[in-house]
Short mmCIF file of C-alpha atoms and ligand atoms in Angstrom, two decimals:
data_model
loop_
_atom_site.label_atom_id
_atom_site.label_comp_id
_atom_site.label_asym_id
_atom_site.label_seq_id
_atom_site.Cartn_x
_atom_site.Cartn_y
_atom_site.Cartn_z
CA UNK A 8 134.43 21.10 106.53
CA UNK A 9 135.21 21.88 110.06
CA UNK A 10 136.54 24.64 109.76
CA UNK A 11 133.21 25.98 108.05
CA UNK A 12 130.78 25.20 110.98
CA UNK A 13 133.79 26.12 113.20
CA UNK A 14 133.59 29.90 111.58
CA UNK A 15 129.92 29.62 111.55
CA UNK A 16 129.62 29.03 114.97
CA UNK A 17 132.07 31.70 115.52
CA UNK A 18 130.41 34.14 113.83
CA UNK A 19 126.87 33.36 115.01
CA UNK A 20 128.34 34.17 118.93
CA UNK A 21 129.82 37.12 117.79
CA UNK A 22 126.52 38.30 116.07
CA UNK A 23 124.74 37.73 119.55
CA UNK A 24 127.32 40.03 121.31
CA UNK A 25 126.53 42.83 118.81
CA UNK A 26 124.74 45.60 120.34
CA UNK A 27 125.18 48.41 117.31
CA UNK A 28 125.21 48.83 113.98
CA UNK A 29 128.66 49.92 114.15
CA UNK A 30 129.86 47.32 115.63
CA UNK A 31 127.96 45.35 113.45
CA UNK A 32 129.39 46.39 110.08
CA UNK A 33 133.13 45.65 111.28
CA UNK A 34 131.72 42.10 112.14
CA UNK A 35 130.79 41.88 108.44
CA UNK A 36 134.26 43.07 107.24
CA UNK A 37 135.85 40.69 109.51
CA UNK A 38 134.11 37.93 107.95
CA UNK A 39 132.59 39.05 104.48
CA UNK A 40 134.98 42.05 103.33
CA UNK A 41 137.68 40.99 101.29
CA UNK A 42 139.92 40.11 103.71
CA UNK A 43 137.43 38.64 105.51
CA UNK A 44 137.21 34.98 107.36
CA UNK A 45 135.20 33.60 105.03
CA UNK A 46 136.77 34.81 102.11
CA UNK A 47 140.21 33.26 103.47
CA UNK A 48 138.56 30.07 102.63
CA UNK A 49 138.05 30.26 99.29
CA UNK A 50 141.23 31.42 98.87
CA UNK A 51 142.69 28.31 100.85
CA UNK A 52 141.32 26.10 98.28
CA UNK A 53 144.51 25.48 96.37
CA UNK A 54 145.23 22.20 98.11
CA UNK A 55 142.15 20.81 97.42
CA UNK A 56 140.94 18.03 94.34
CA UNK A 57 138.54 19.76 92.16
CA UNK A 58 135.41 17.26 93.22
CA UNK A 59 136.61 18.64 97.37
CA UNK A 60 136.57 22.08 95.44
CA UNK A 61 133.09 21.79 94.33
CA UNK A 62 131.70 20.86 97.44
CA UNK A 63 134.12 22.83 99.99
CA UNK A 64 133.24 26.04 97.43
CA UNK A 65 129.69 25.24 97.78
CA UNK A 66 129.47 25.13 101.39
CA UNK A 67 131.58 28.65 101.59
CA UNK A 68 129.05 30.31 99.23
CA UNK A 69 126.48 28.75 101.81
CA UNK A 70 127.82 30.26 105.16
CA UNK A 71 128.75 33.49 102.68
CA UNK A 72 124.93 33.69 101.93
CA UNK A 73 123.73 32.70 105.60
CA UNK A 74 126.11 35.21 107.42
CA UNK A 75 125.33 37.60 104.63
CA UNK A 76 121.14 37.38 105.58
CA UNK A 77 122.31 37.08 109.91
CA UNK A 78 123.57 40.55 109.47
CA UNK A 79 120.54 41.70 107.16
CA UNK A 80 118.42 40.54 110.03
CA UNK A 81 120.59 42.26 113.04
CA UNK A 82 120.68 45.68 111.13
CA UNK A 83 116.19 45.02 111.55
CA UNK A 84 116.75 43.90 115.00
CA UNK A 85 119.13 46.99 116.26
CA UNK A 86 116.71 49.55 114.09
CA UNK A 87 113.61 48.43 115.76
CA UNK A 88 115.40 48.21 119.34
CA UNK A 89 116.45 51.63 118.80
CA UNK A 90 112.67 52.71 118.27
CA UNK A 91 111.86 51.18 120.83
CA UNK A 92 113.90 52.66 122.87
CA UNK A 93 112.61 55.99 121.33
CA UNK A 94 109.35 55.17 122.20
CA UNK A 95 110.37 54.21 125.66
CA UNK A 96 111.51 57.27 126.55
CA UNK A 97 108.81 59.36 124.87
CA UNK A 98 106.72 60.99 127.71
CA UNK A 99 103.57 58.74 128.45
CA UNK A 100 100.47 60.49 127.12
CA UNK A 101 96.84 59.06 129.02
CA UNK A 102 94.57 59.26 126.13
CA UNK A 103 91.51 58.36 128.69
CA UNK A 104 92.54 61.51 130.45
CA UNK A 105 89.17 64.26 129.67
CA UNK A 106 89.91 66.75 126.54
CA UNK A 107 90.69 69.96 127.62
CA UNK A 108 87.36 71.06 126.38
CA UNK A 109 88.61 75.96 127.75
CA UNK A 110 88.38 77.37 124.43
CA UNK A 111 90.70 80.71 123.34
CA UNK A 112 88.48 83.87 123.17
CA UNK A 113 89.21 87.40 121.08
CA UNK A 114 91.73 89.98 121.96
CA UNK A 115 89.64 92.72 123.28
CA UNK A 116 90.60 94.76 120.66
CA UNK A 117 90.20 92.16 118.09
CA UNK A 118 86.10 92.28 119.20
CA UNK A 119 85.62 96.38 119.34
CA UNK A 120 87.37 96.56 115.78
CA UNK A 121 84.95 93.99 114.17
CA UNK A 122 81.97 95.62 115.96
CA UNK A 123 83.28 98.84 114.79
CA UNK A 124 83.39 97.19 110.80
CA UNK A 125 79.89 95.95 111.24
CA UNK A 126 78.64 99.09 112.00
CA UNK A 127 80.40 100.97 108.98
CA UNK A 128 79.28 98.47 106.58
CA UNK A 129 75.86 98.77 107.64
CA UNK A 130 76.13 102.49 106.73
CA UNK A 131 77.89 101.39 103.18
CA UNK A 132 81.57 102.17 104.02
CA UNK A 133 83.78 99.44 102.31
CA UNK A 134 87.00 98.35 105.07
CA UNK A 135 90.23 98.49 103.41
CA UNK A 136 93.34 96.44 104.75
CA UNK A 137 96.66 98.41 104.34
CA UNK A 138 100.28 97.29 104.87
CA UNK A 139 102.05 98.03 108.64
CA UNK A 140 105.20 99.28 106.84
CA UNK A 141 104.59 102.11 104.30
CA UNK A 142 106.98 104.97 102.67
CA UNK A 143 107.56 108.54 103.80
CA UNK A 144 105.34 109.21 101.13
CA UNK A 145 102.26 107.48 102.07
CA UNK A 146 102.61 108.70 105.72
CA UNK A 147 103.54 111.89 105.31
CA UNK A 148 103.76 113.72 102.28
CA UNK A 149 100.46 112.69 100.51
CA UNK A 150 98.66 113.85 103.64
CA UNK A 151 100.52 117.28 103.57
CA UNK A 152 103.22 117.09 106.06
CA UNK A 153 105.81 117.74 103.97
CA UNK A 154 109.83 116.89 104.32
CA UNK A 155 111.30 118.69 108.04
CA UNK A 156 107.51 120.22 108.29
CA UNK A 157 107.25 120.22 112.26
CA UNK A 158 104.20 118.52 112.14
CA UNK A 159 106.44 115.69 112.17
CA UNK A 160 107.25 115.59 115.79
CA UNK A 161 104.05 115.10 116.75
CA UNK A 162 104.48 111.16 115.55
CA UNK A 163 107.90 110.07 116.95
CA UNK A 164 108.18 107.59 114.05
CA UNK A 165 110.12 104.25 113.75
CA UNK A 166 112.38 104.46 110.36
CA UNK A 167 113.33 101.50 109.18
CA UNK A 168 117.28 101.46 107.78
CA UNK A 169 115.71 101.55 104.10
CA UNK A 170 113.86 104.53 103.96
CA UNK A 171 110.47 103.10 104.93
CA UNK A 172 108.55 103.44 108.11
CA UNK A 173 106.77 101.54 110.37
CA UNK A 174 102.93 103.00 110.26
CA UNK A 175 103.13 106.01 112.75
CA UNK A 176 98.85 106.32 111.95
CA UNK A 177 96.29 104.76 109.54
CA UNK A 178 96.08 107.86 107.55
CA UNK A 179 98.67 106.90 105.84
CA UNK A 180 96.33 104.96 103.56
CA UNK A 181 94.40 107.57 102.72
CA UNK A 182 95.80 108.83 99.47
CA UNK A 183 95.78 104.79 98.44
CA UNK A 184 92.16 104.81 98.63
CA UNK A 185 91.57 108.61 97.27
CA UNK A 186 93.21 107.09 94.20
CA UNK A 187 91.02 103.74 94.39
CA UNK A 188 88.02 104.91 94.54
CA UNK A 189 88.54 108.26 93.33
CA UNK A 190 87.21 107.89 89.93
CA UNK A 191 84.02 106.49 90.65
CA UNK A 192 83.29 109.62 92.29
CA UNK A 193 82.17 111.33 88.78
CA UNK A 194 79.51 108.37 88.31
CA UNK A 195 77.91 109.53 91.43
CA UNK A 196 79.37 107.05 93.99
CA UNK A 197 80.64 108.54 97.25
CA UNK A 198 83.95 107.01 99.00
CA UNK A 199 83.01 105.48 102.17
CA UNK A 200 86.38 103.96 103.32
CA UNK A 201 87.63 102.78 106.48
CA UNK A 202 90.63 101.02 107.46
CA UNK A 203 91.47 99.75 110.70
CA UNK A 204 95.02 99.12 111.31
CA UNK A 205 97.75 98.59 114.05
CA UNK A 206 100.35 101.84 114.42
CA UNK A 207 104.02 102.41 115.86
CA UNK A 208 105.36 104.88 117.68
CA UNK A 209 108.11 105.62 119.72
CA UNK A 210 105.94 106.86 123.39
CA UNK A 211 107.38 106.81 126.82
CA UNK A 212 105.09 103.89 128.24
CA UNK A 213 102.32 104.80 130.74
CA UNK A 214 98.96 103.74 131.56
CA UNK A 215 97.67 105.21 128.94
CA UNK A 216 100.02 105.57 126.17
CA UNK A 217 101.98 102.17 124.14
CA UNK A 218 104.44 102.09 121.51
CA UNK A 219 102.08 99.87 119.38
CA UNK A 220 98.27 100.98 119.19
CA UNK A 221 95.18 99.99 116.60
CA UNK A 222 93.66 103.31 114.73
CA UNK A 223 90.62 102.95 112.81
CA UNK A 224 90.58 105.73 109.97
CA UNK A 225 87.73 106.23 108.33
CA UNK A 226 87.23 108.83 105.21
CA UNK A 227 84.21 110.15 103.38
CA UNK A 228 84.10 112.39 100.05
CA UNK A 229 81.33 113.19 98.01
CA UNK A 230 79.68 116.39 96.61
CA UNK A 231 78.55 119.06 99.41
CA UNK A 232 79.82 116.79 102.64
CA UNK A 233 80.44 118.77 105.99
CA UNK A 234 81.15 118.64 109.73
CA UNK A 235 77.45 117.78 110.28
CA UNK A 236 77.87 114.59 108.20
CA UNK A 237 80.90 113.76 110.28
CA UNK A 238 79.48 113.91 113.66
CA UNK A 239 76.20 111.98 112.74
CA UNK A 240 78.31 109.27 111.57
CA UNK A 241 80.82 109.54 115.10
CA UNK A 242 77.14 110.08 116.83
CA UNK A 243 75.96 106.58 115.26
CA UNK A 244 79.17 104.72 115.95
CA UNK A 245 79.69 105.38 119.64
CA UNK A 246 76.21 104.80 120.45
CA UNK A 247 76.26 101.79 118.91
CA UNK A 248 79.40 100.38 120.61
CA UNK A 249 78.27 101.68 124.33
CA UNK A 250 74.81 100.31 123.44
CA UNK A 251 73.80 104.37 125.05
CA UNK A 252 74.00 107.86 124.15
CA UNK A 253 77.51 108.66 125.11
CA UNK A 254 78.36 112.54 125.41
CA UNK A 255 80.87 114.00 123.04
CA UNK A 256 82.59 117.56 122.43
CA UNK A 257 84.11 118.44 119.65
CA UNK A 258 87.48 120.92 120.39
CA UNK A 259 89.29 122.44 117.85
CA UNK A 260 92.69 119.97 116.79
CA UNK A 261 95.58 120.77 114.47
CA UNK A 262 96.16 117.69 112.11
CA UNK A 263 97.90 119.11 108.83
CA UNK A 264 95.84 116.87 106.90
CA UNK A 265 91.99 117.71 107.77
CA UNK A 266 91.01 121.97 107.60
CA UNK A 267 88.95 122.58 109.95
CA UNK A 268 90.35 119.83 112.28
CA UNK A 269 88.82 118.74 115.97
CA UNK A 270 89.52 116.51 118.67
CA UNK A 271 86.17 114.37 119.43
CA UNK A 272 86.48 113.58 122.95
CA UNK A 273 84.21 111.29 124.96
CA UNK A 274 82.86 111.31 128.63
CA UNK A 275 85.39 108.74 130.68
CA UNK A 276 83.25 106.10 130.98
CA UNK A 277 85.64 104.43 133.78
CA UNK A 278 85.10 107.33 136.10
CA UNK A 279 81.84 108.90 134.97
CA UNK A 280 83.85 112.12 134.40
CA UNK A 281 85.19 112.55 138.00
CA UNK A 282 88.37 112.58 136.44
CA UNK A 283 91.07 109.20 137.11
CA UNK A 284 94.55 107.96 135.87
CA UNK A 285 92.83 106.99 133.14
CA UNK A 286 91.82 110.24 131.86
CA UNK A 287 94.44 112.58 133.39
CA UNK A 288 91.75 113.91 135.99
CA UNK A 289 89.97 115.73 132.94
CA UNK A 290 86.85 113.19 133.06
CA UNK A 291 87.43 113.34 129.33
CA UNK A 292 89.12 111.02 126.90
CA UNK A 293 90.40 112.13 123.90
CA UNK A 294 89.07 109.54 120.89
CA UNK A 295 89.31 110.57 118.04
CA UNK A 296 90.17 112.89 115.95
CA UNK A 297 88.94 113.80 113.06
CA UNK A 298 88.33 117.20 110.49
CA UNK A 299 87.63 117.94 106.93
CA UNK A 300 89.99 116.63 104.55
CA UNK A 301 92.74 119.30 103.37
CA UNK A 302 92.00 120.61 99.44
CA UNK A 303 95.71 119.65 99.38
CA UNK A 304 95.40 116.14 100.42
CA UNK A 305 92.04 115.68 98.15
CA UNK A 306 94.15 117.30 95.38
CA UNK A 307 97.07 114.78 95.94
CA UNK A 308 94.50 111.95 95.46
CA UNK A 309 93.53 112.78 92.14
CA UNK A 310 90.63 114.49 93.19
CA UNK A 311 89.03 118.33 92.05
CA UNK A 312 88.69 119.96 95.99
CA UNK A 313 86.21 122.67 93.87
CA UNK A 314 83.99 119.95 93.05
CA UNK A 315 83.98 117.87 96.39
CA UNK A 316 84.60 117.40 100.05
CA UNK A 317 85.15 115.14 102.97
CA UNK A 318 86.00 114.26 106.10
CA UNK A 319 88.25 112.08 107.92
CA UNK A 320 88.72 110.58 111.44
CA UNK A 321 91.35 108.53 113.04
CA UNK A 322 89.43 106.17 116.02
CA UNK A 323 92.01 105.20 118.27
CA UNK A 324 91.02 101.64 118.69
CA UNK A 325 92.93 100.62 121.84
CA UNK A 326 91.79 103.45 123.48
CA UNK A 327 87.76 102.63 122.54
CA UNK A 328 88.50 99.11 123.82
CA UNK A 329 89.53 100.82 127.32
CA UNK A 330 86.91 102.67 126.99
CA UNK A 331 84.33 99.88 127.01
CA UNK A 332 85.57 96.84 128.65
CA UNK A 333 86.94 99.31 131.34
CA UNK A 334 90.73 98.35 131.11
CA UNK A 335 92.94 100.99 133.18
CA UNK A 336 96.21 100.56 132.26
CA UNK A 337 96.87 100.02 128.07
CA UNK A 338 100.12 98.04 128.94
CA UNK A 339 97.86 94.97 129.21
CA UNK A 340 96.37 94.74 125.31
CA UNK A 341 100.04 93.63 124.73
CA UNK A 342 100.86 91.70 127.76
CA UNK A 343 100.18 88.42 126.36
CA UNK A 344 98.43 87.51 130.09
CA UNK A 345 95.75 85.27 129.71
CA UNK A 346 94.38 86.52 132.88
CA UNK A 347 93.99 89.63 131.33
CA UNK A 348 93.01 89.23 127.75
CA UNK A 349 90.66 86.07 128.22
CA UNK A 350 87.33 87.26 130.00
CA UNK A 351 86.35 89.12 127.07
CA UNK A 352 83.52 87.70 124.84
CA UNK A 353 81.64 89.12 121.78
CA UNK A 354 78.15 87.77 123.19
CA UNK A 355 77.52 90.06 125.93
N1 LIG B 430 96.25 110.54 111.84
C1 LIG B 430 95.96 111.34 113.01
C2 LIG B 430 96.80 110.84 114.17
O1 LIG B 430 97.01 109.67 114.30
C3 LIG B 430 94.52 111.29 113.37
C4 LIG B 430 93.57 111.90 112.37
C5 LIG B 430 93.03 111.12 111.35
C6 LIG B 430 93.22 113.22 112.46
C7 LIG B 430 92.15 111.70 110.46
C8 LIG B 430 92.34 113.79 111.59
C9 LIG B 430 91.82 113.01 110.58
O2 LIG B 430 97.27 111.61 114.97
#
C-alpha cells in the first residue's frame, strides 16, 4: 500500500513540473503505458494472498483511474494556457477608440461611365457587358480587319499564348450584339447598344496615353440612319456630361470598320484651347471616334446592309474623365493613390 501513495505522490509532482503536452504524454507512458509504473504493480501481484489481491488490485485500478483523469485535466490546463498565451500576444485593439467614420468614394472613371449609361438609357440604348479577353475573331475579323490587314498596327495588341487577346477596343463586341439584337430589327425595333468596357494595349506610357484604358462603344442600326443621327446623339451626350455646350469638329478618320469614318474631337477643356501637354498644343482632344458602320461588318452580323444602316462610336472613357475632372497626366486613373483618386464625388 505504500508503494501506491508513494507512486501517487510521485506522479502528482511530476504532473506539476509538466509544462507541454509533449512532455505530458511521456509522463503517461511512464506511468500508464504498458510498461508503465503503475502497471508494474499489477504485475507484482504474484506474491500476494488473493483477499491482499483484491484490495491491492483495487487500489491500482484507483490511482490507474485518478492519474488517468490528472492527465485529462493537464491536456485542458496546457490547451487553455496556450490560448492564452495567444491572446496575450494578439495586438490590443481599444474598442472605445472613435470608428473611423472617411468613407471610399468612386474611381473617377467609375462616375463618368455611369453618367455616361444614364444618359444612353434615357435615350433607349440597352448597355451590354462584354468579356476583357475575346478571340481574333471578335476583335478583328468580324469588324473587317482581316488576317495581316495593316490596319492591325494601329492596335499594338496583347496575345495571349492561346490564341486569344486581351481587348485591344470595345468594338470588338459589336458583331455579338449585331447578332443579339439583329433579328428584332424586322419587327421594327432599332439596336441601340452600348457597351462600356476596359481595353489593352501595348503604348509607350505618357501623360496622355496608358496601356490599360475604358472605351465606351456605342452602335445604332435601323432603317434610313445617318451621320446626322450620330452627331445629335454625341451633341446630347457631351452636353450632358459638361453640364454646357461643348464645341466639337468632326475630321475625317480611317477605322476599317465604320465607311465614312471621323474623328469627333472636343475643345480642351483644361486649357480652353490654348493648346497644353494635355492636348499636344492643338487645343483639341481627340474623343471619339466614330463613322457609319461598314456594309461588311453589318453583313457579318447577320444583317441585309440594303435594307439598313448605322453608326458606331468608340468614347474613350479615360480620356472624357480627364476631360472633366481636369486630370493632366492619365498615369494617375491607375495609380492606386488615394490622394489622387479620392476627391472625386458623383454629387457635384
Ligand atoms: N474601335 C476604334 C478604336 O478603338 C474606335 C471606333 C469605334 C471607331 C467605333 C469607329 C467606330 O480605335
Amino acid at each position: 500500500m505504500d508503494k501506491i501513495s508513494e507512486l501517487r505522490a510521485e506522479f502528482e509532482k511530476k504532473l506539476t513540473q509538466i509544462a507541454d503536452l509533449v512532455d505530458l504524454d511521456k509522463l503517461r507512458v511512464d506511468y500508464l503505458g504498458k510498461k508503465g509504473s503503475i502497471t508494474a504493480l499489477l504485475k507484482n501481484m504474484k506474491a500476494l494472498s488473493n483477499e491482499e489481491k483484491k484490495t491491492f488490485g483495487a487500489e491500482v485500478n484507483k490511482l490507474k483511474g485518478y492519474a488517468a483523469k490528472r492527465v485529462d485535466e493537464k491536456i485542458e490546463e496546457l490547451r487553455k494556457a496556450e490560448v492564452e498565451r495567444e491572446i496575450a500576444a494578439m495586438p490590443q485593439f481599444d474598442i472605445t477608440a472613435p470608428a473611423n467614420t472617411a468613407r471610399g468614394s468612386y474611381h473617377p472613371i467609375t462616375l463618368v461611365q455611369r453618367q455616361c449609361e444614364s444618359i444612353f438609357k434615357s435615350m433607349g440604348f440597352t448597355v451590354e457587358d462584354y468579356p476583357e479577353i475575346v478571340t481574333d475573331y471578335e476583335c478583328f475579323e468580324a469588324v473587317n480587319i482581316p488576317k495581316h490587314h495593316p490596319a492591325r498596327d494601329m492596335q499594338d495588341t496583347y496575345y495571349l499564348t492561346n490564341g486569344q487577346l486581351l481587348k485591344s477596343h470595345t468594338s470588338a463586341a459589336q458583331n455579338a450584339i449585331l447578332k443579339k439584337y439583329g433579328s428584332r430589327l424586322q419587327n421594327g425595333v432599332p439596336i441601340k447598344a452600348i457597351f462600356p468596357g476596359r481595353c489593352f494595349r501595348n503604348e509607350a506610357t505618357d501623360a496622355n496615353h496608358e496601356n490599360t484604358f475604358f472605351q465606351m462603344e456605342g452602335m445604332m442600326v435601323d432603317k434610313d440612319i445617318s451621320i446626322s443621327n450620330l452627331i445629335f446623339f454625341m451633341k446630347t451626350m457631351l452636353s450632358e456630361v459638361f453640364q454646357r455646350d461643348v464645341k466639337v469638329r468632326l475630321r475625317p478618320g480611317f477605322f476599317p470598320f465604320v465607311e465614312p469614318g471621323f474623328e469627333l474631337d472636343i475643345n480642351c477643356l483644361i486649357c480652353g484651347g490654348e493648346g497644353c501637354p494635355s492636348c499636344k498644343h492643338s487645343g483639341w482632344l481627340e474623343l471619339c471616334p466614330c463613322g457609319m458602320i461598314h456594309p461588311n461588318v453589318l453583313r457579318e452580323g447577320g444583317i441585309d446592309p440594303e435594307a439598313y444602316t448605322g453608326f458606331a462610336f468608340g468614347l474613350g472613357l479615360t480620356r472624357l474623365a480627364m476631360m472633366k475632372y481636369k486630370v493632366k497626366d492619365i498615369r494617375d486613373f491607375n495609380s492606386g493613390s488615394l490622394k489622387a483618386l479620392s476627391q472625386f464625388t458623383d454629387d457635384e
